[in-house]
PDB file of N, CA and C in Angstrom:
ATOM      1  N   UNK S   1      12.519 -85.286  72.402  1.00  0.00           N
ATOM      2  CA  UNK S   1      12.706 -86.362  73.356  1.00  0.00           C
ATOM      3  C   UNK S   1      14.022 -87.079  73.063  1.00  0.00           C
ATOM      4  N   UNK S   2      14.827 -87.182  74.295  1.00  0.00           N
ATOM      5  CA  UNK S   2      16.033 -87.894  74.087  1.00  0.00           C
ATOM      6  C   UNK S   2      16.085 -89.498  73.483  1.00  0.00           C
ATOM      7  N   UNK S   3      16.567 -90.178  73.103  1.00  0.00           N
ATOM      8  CA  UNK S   3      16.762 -91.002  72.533  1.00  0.00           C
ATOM      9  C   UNK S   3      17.724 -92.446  73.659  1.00  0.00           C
ATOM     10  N   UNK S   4      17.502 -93.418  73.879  1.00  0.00           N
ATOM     11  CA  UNK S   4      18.433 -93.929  74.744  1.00  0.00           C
ATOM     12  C   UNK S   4      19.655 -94.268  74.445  1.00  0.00           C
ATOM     13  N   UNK S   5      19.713 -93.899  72.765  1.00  0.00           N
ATOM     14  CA  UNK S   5      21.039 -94.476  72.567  1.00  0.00           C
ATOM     15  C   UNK S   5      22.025 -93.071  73.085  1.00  0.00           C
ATOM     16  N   UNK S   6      21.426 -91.425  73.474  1.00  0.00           N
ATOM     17  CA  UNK S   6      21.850 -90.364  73.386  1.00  0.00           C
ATOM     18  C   UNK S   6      21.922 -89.958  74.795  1.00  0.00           C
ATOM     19  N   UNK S   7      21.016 -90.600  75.455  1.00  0.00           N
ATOM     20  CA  UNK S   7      21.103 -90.612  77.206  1.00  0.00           C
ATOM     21  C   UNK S   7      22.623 -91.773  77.480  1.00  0.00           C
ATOM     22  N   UNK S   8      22.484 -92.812  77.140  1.00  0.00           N
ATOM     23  CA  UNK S   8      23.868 -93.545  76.924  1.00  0.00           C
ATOM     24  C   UNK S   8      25.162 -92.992  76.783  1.00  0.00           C
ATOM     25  N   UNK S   9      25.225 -92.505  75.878  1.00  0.00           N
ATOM     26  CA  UNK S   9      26.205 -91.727  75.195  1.00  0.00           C
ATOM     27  C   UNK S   9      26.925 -90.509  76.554  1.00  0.00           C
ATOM     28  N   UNK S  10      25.386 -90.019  76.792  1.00  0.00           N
ATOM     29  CA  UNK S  10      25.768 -88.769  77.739  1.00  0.00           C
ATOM     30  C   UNK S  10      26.177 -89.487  79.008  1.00  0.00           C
ATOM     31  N   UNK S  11      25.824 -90.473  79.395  1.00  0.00           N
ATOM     32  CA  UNK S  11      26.136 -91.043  80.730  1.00  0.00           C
ATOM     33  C   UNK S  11      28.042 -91.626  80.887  1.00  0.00           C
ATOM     34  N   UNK S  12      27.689 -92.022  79.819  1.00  0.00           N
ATOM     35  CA  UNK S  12      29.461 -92.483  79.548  1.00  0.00           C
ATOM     36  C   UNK S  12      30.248 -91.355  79.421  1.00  0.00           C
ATOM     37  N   UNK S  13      29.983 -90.782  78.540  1.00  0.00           N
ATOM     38  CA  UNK S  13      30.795 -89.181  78.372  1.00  0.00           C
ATOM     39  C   UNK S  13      30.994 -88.868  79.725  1.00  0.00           C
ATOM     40  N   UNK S  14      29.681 -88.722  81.028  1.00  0.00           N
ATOM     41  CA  UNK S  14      29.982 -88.006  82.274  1.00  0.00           C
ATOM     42  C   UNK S  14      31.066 -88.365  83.121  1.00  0.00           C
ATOM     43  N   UNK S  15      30.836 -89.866  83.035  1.00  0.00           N
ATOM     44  CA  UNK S  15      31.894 -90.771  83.611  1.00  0.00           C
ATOM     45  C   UNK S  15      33.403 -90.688  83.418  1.00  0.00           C
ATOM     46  N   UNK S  16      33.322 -90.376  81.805  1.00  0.00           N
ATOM     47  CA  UNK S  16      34.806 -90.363  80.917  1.00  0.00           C
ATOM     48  C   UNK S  16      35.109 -88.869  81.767  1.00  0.00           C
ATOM     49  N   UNK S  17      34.246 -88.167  81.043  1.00  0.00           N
ATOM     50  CA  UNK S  17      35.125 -86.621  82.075  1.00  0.00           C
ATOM     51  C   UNK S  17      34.891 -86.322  83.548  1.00  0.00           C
ATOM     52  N   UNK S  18      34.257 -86.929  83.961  1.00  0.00           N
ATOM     53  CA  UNK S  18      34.929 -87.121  85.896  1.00  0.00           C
ATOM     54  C   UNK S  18      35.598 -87.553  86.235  1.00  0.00           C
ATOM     55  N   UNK S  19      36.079 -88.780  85.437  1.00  0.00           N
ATOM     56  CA  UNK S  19      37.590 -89.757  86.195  1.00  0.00           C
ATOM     57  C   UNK S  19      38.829 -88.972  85.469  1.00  0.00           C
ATOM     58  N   UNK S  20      38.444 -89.277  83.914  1.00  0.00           N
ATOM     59  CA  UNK S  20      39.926 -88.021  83.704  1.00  0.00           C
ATOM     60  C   UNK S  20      40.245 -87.090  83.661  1.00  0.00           C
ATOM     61  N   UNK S  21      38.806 -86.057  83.904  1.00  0.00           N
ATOM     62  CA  UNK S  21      39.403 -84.303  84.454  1.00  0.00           C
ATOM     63  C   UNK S  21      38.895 -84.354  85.354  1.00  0.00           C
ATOM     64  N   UNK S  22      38.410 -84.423  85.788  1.00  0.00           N
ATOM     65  CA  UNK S  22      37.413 -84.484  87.632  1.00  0.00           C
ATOM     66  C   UNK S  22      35.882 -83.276  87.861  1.00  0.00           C
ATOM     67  N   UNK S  23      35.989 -83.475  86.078  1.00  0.00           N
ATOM     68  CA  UNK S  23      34.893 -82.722  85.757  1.00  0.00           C
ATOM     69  C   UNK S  23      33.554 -83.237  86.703  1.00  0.00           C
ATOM     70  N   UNK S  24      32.687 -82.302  87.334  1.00  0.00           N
ATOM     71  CA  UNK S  24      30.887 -83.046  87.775  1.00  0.00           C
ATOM     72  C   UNK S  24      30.606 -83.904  86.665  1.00  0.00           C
ATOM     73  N   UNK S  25      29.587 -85.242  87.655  1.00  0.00           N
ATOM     74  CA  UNK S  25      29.353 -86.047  86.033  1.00  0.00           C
ATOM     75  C   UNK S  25      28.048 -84.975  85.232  1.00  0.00           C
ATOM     76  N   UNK S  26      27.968 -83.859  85.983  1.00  0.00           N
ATOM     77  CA  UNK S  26      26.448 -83.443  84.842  1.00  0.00           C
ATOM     78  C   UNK S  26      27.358 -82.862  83.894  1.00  0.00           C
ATOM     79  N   UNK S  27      28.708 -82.150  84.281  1.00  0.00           N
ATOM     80  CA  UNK S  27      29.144 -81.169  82.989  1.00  0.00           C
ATOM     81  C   UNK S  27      28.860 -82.726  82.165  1.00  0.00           C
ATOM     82  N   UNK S  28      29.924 -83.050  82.480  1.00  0.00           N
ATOM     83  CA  UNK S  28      30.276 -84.288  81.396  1.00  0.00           C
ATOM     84  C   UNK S  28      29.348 -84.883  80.537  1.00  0.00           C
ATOM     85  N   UNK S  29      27.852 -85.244  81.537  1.00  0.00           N
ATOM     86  CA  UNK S  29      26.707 -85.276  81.221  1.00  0.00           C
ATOM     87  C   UNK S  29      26.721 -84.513  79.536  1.00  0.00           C
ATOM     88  N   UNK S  30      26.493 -83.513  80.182  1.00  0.00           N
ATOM     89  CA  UNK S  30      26.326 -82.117  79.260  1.00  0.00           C
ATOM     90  C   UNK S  30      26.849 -82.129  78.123  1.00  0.00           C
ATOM     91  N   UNK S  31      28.104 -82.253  78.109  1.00  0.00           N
ATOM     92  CA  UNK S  31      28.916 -82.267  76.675  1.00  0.00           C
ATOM     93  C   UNK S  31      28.171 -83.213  75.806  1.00  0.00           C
ATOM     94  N   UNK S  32      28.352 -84.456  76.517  1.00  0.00           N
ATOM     95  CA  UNK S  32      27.659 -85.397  75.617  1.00  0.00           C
ATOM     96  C   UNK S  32      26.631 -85.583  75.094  1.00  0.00           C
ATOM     97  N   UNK S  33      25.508 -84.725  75.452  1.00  0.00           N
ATOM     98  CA  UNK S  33      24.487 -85.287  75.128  1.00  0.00           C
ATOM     99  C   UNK S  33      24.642 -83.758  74.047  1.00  0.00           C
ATOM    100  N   UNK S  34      25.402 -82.436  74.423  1.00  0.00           N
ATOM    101  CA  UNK S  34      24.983 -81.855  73.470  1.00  0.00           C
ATOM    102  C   UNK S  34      25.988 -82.074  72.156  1.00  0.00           C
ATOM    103  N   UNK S  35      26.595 -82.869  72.659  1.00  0.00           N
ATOM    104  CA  UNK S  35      27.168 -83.332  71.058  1.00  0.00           C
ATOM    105  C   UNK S  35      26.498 -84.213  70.311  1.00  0.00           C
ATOM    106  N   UNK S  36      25.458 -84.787  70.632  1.00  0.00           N
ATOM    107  CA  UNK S  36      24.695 -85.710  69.716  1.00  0.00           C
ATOM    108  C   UNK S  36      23.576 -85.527  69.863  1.00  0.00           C
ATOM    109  N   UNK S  37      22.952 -84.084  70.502  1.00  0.00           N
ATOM    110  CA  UNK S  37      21.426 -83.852  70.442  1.00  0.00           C
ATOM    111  C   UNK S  37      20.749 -83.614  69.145  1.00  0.00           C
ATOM    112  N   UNK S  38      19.496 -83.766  68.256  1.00  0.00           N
ATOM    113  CA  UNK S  38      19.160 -83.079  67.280  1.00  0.00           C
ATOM    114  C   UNK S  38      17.839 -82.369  67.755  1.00  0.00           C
ATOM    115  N   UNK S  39      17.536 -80.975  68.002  1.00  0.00           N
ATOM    116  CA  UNK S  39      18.023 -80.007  67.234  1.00  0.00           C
ATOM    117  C   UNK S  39      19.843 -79.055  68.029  1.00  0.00           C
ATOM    118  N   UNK S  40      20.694 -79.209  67.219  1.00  0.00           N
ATOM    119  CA  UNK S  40      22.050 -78.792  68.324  1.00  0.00           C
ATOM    120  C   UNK S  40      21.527 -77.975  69.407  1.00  0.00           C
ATOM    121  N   UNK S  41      20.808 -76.963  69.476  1.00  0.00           N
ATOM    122  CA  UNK S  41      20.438 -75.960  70.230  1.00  0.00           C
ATOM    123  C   UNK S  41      19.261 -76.013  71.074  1.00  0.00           C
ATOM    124  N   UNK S  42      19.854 -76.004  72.222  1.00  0.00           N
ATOM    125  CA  UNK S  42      18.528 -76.730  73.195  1.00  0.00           C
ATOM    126  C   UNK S  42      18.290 -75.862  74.340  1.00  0.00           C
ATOM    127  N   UNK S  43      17.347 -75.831  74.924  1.00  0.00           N
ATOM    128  CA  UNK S  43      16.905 -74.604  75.943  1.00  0.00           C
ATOM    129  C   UNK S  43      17.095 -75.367  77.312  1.00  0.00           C
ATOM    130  N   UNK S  44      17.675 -74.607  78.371  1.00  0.00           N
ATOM    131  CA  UNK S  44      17.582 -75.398  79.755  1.00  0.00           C
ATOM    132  C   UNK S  44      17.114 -75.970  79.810  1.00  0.00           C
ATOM    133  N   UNK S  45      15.523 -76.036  79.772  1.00  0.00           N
ATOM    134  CA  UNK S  45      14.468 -76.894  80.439  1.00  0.00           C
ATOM    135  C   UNK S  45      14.499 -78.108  79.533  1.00  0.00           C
ATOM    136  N   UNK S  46      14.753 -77.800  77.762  1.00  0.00           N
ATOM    137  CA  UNK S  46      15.014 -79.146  77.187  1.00  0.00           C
ATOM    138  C   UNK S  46      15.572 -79.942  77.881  1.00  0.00           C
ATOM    139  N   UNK S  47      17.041 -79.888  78.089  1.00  0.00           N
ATOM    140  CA  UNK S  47      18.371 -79.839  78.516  1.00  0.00           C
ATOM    141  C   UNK S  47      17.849 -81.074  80.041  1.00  0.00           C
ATOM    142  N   UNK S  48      17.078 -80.244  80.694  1.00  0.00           N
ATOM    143  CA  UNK S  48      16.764 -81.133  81.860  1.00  0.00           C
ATOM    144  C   UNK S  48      16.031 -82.088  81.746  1.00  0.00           C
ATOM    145  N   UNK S  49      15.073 -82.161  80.785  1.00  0.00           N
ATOM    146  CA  UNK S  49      13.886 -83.055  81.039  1.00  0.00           C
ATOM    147  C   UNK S  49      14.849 -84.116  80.252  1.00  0.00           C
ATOM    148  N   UNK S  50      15.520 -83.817  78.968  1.00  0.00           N
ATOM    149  CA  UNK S  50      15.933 -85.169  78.316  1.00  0.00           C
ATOM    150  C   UNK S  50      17.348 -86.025  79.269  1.00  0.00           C
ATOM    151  N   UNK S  51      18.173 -85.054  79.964  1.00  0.00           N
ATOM    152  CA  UNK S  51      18.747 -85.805  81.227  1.00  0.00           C
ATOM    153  C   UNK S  51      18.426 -86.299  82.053  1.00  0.00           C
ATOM    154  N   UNK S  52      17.142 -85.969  82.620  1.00  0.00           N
ATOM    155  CA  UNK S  52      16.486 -86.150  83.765  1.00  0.00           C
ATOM    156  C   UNK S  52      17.173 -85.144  85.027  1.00  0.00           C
ATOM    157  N   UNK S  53      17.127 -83.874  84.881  1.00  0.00           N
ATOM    158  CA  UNK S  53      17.868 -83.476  85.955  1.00  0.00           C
ATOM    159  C   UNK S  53      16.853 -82.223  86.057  1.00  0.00           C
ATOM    160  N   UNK S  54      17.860 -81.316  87.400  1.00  0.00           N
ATOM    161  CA  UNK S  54      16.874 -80.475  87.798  1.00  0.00           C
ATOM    162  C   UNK S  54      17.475 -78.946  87.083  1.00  0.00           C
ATOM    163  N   UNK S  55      16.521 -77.544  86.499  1.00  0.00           N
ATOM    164  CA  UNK S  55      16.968 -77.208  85.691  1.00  0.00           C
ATOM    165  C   UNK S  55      18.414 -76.200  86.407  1.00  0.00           C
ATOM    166  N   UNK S  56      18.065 -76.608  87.817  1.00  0.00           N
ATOM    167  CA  UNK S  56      19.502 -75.342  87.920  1.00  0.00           C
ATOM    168  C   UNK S  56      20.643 -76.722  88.455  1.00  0.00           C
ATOM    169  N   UNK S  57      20.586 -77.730  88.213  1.00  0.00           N
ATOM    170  CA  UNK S  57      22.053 -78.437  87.828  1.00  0.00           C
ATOM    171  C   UNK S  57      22.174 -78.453  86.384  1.00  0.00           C
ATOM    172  N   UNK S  58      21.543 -78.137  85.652  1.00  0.00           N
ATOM    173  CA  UNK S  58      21.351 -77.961  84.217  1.00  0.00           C
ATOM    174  C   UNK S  58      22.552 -76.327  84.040  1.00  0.00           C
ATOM    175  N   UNK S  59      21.872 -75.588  84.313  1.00  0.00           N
ATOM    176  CA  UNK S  59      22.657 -74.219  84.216  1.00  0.00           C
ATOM    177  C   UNK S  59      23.374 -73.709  85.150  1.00  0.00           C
ATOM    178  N   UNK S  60      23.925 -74.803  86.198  1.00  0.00           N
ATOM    179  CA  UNK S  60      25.442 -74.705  87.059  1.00  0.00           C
ATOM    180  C   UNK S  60      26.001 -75.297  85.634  1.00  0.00           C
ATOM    181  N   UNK S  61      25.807 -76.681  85.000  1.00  0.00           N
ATOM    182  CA  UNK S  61      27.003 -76.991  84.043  1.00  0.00           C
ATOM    183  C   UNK S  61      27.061 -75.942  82.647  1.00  0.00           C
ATOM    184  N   UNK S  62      26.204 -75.477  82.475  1.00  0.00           N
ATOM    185  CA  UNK S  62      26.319 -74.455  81.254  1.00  0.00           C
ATOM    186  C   UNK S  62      27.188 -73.484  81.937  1.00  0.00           C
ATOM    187  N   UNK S  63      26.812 -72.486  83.102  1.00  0.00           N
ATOM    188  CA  UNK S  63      28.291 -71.827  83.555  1.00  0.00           C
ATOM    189  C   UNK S  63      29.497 -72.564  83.339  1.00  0.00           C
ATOM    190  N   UNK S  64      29.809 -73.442  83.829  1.00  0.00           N
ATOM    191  CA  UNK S  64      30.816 -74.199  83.741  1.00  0.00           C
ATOM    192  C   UNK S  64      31.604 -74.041  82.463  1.00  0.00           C
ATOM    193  N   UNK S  65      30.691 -74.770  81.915  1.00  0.00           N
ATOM    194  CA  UNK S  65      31.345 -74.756  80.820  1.00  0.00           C
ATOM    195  C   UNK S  65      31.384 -73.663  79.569  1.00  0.00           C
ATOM    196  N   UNK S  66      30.253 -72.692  79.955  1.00  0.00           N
ATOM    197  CA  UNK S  66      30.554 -71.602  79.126  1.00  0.00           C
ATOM    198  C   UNK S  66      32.073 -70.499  79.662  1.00  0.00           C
ATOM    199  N   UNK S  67      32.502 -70.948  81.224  1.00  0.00           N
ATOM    200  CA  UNK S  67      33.515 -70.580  81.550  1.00  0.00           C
ATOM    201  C   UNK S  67      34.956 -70.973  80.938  1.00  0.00           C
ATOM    202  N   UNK S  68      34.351 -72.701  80.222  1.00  0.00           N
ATOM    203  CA  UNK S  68      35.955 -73.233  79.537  1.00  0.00           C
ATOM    204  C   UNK S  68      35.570 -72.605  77.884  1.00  0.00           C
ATOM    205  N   UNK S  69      34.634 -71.970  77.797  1.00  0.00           N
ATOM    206  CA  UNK S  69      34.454 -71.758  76.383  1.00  0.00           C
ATOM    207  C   UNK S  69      33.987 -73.075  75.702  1.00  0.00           C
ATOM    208  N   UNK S  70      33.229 -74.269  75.936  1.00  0.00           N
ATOM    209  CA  UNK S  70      33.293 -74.919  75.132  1.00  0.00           C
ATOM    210  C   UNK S  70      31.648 -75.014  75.065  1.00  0.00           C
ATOM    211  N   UNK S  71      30.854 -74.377  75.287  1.00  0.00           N
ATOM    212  CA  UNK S  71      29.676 -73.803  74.706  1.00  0.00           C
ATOM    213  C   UNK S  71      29.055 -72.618  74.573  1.00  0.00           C
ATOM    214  N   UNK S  72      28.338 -72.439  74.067  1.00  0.00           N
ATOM    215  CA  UNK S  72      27.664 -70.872  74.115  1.00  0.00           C
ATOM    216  C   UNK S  72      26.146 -70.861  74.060  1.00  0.00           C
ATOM    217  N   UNK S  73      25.972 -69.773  74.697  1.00  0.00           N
ATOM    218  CA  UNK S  73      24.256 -69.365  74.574  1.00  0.00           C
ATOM    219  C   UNK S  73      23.614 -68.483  73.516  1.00  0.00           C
ATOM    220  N   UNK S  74      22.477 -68.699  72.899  1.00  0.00           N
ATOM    221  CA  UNK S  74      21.813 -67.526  72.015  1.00  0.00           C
ATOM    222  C   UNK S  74      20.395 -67.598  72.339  1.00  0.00           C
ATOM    223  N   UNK S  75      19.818 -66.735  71.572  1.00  0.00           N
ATOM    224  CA  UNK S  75      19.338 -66.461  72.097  1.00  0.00           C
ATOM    225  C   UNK S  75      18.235 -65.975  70.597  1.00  0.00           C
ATOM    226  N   UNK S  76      16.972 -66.149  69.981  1.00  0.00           N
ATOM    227  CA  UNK S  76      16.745 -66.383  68.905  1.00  0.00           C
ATOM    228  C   UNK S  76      15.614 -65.042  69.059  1.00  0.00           C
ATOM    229  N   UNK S  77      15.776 -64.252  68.191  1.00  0.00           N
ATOM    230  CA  UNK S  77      14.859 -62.870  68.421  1.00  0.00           C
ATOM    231  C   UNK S  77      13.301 -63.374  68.480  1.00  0.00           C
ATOM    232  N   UNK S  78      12.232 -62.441  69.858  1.00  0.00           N
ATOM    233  CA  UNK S  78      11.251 -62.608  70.222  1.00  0.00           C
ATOM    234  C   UNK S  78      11.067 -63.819  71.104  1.00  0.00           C
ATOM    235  N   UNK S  79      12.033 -64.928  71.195  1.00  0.00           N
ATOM    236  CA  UNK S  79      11.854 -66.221  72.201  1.00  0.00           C
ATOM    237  C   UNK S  79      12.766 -64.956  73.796  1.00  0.00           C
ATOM    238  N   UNK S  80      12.244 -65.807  74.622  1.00  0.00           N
ATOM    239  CA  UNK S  80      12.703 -65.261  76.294  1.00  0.00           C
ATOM    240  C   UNK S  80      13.544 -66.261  76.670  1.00  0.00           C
ATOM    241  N   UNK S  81      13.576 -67.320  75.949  1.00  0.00           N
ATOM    242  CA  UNK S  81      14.700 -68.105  76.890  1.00  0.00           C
ATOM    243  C   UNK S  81      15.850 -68.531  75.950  1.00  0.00           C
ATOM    244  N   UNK S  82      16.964 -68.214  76.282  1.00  0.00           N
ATOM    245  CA  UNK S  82      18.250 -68.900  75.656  1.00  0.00           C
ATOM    246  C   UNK S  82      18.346 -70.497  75.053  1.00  0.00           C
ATOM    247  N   UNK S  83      19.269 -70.237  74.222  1.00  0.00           N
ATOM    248  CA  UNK S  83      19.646 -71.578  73.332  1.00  0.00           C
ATOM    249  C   UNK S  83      20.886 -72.177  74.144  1.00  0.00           C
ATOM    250  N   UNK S  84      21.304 -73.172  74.202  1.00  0.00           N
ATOM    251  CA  UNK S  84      22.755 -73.810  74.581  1.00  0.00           C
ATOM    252  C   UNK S  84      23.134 -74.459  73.138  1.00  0.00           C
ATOM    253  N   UNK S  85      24.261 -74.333  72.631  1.00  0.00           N
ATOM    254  CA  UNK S  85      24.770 -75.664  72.248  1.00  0.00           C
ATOM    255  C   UNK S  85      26.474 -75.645  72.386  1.00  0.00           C
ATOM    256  N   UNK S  86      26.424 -76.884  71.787  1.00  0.00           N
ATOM    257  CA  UNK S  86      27.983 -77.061  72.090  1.00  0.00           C
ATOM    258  C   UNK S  86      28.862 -76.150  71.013  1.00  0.00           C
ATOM    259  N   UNK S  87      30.482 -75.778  71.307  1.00  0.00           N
ATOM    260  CA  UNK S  87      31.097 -74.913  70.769  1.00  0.00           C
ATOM    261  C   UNK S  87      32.069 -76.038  70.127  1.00  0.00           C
ATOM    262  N   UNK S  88      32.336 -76.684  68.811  1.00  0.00           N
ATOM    263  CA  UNK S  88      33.383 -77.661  68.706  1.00  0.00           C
ATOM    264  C   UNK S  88      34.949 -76.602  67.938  1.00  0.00           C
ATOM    265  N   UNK S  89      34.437 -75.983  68.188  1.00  0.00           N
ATOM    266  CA  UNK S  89      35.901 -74.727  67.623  1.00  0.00           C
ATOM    267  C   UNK S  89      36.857 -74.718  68.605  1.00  0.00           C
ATOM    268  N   UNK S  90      36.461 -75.147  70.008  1.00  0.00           N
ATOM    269  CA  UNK S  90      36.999 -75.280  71.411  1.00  0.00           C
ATOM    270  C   UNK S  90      37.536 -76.334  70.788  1.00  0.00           C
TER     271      UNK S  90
END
């Protein structure tokens, strides 16, 4: 369960990267919250419920941004659904 100081965080982040790259506020969303999520690696549906969003604006911003490289997916042997987290090597 998200935390409000981590929903905060992500809301400002969205804001910060829509006005100065013209990023969607969910990427932006996105970054932020997966830079301060614990456990780093979070599954879509995590991903949505602790944003409050729906899960395929959830995984339009993971394309996104797995397109700038600045996250990646895994994928943990015997689970069916992928991991997200953030890439800070980007």
């Amino acid at each position: 369960m998200a935390t409000d100081a981590e929903i905060t965080f992500a809301d400002h982040t969205g804001r910060f990267y829509a006005q100065r790259y013209g990023f969607p506020p969910m990427v932006g969303r996105l970054i932020g919250y997966l830079a301060v999520c614990d456990p780093r690696e979070q599954s879509i549906g995590e991903l949505a419920e602790a944003l409050l969003a729906s899960r395929s604006a959830i995984a339009n911003a993971v394309k996104s941004l797995e397109i700038l490289k600045l996250v990646r997916r895994s994928r943990v042997a015997g689970e069916r659904m992928d991991r997200v987290r953030i890439d800070m090597s980007s």
